[in-house]
mmCIF file of C-alpha atoms in Angstrom:
data_model
loop_
_atom_site.group_PDB
_atom_site.id
_atom_site.type_symbol
_atom_site.label_atom_id
_atom_site.label_comp_id
_atom_site.label_asym_id
_atom_site.label_seq_id
_atom_site.Cartn_x
_atom_site.Cartn_y
_atom_site.Cartn_z
ATOM 1 C CA MET A 1 24.427 -48.731 25.658
ATOM 2 C CA SER A 2 21.288 -47.120 24.210
ATOM 3 C CA THR A 3 20.944 -44.049 22.030
ATOM 4 C CA ALA A 4 19.625 -42.171 25.056
ATOM 5 C CA GLU A 5 22.664 -43.121 27.116
ATOM 6 C CA ARG A 6 25.039 -42.151 24.331
ATOM 7 C CA LEU A 7 23.387 -38.760 23.896
ATOM 8 C CA LYS A 8 23.689 -38.035 27.610
ATOM 9 C CA GLN A 9 27.273 -39.310 27.783
ATOM 10 C CA LEU A 10 28.363 -37.185 24.828
ATOM 11 C CA ARG A 11 26.603 -34.078 26.146
ATOM 12 C CA GLU A 12 28.376 -34.475 29.481
ATOM 13 C CA GLN A 13 31.684 -35.228 27.752
ATOM 14 C CA TYR A 14 31.374 -31.915 25.890
ATOM 15 C CA GLN A 15 30.408 -30.215 29.168
ATOM 16 C CA LEU A 16 27.101 -28.967 27.800
ATOM 17 C CA SER A 17 23.832 -28.639 29.649
ATOM 18 C CA GLN A 18 20.551 -29.812 28.190
ATOM 19 C CA HIS A 19 19.695 -26.134 27.834
ATOM 20 C CA ASP A 20 22.897 -25.541 25.818
ATOM 21 C CA VAL A 21 22.112 -28.386 23.425
ATOM 22 C CA ALA A 22 18.498 -27.250 23.104
ATOM 23 C CA LYS A 23 19.612 -23.745 22.213
ATOM 24 C CA ILE A 24 22.041 -25.026 19.558
ATOM 25 C CA LEU A 25 19.391 -27.311 18.033
ATOM 26 C CA LYS A 26 16.636 -24.680 18.428
ATOM 27 C CA VAL A 27 14.384 -26.985 20.459
ATOM 28 C CA SER A 28 13.187 -27.028 24.048
ATOM 29 C CA PRO A 29 15.326 -28.409 26.885
ATOM 30 C CA ALA A 30 12.401 -30.741 27.649
ATOM 31 C CA LEU A 31 12.838 -32.357 24.229
ATOM 32 C CA ILE A 32 16.548 -32.965 24.876
ATOM 33 C CA SER A 33 15.632 -34.441 28.244
ATOM 34 C CA SER A 34 13.094 -36.764 26.597
ATOM 35 C CA TYR A 35 15.796 -37.988 24.188
ATOM 36 C CA GLU A 36 18.115 -38.727 27.106
ATOM 37 C CA ARG A 37 15.396 -40.518 29.086
ATOM 38 C CA ASN A 38 14.552 -42.696 26.089
ATOM 39 C CA GLU A 39 11.027 -41.301 25.899
ATOM 40 C CA ARG A 40 11.456 -39.979 22.345
ATOM 41 C CA MET A 41 13.837 -40.569 19.466
ATOM 42 C CA PRO A 42 15.339 -37.616 17.613
ATOM 43 C CA SER A 43 13.987 -37.044 14.119
ATOM 44 C CA PRO A 44 16.440 -37.843 11.318
ATOM 45 C CA THR A 45 17.223 -34.132 10.961
ATOM 46 C CA LYS A 46 17.875 -33.685 14.693
ATOM 47 C CA LEU A 47 19.909 -36.895 14.797
ATOM 48 C CA ILE A 48 22.201 -35.510 12.094
ATOM 49 C CA SER A 49 22.480 -32.221 13.997
ATOM 50 C CA LEU A 50 23.377 -34.094 17.188
ATOM 51 C CA ALA A 51 26.002 -36.169 15.372
ATOM 52 C CA ASP A 52 27.502 -32.975 13.942
ATOM 53 C CA LEU A 53 27.462 -31.292 17.350
ATOM 54 C CA TYR A 54 29.273 -34.212 18.991
ATOM 55 C CA HIS A 55 31.603 -34.852 16.023
ATOM 56 C CA THR A 56 30.455 -38.428 15.623
ATOM 57 C CA THR A 57 28.291 -40.434 13.268
ATOM 58 C CA THR A 58 24.594 -41.168 13.279
ATOM 59 C CA ASP A 59 25.543 -44.854 13.268
ATOM 60 C CA TYR A 60 27.305 -44.375 16.601
ATOM 61 C CA LEU A 61 24.326 -42.502 18.068
ATOM 62 C CA LEU A 62 21.950 -45.216 16.841
ATOM 63 C CA CYS A 63 24.177 -47.950 18.337
ATOM 64 C CA ARG A 64 24.881 -49.428 14.910
ATOM 65 C CA CYS A 65 28.589 -49.324 15.747
ATOM 66 C CA ASN A 66 30.639 -48.964 18.900
ATOM 67 C CA ASP A 67 33.662 -47.291 17.379
ATOM 68 C CA MET A 68 33.747 -43.628 18.216
ATOM 69 C CA THR A 69 37.131 -43.140 16.617
ATOM 70 C CA GLU A 70 35.340 -42.649 13.323
ATOM 71 C CA ILE A 71 34.432 -38.988 13.398
ATOM 72 C CA SER A 72 32.411 -36.805 11.126
ATOM 73 C CA LEU A 73 33.643 -33.426 9.957
ATOM 74 C CA SER A 74 31.663 -30.853 8.037
ATOM 75 C CA VAL A 75 33.408 -29.656 4.906
ATOM 76 C CA ASP A 76 30.660 -27.209 3.980
ATOM 77 C CA GLY A 77 32.132 -24.070 2.504
ATOM 78 C CA LEU A 78 35.473 -25.659 1.618
ATOM 79 C CA THR A 79 36.719 -25.904 -1.918
ATOM 80 C CA GLN A 80 37.558 -29.251 -3.502
ATOM 81 C CA LYS A 81 41.231 -28.305 -3.235
ATOM 82 C CA GLN A 82 40.887 -27.660 0.517
ATOM 83 C CA ILE A 83 39.071 -30.971 1.008
ATOM 84 C CA LYS A 84 41.849 -32.768 -0.887
ATOM 85 C CA LEU A 85 44.470 -31.087 1.310
ATOM 86 C CA LEU A 86 42.593 -32.178 4.452
ATOM 87 C CA ARG A 87 42.502 -35.770 3.237
ATOM 88 C CA GLU A 88 46.231 -35.655 2.492
ATOM 89 C CA LEU A 89 46.943 -34.216 5.930
ATOM 90 C CA ILE A 90 44.925 -36.955 7.608
ATOM 91 C CA ASP A 91 46.701 -39.627 5.569
ATOM 92 C CA THR A 92 50.076 -38.128 6.531
ATOM 93 C CA MET A 93 49.135 -38.061 10.205
ATOM 94 C CA LYS A 94 48.138 -41.735 10.081
ATOM 95 C CA GLN A 95 51.651 -42.730 8.992
#
């Protein structure tokens, strides 16, 4: 599966239109379409934004791994104590 295919699959999985994604990323719907048709590759900044939007990794989007169970979460705005509590919660849930 290519990056273009993964971007389209994830957008559809999240029930978003190309227009929705374009609005979130502050780009044109035509640019999103060109990503999904494999005509253009997202810039590194847009790739990170897309990974954040779809709660995945840039490695998954770039087909460097096939495991989507590894997710990415933004901890911006959280204190170190809150981040530690999140890690402990995740560890507890894994048991």
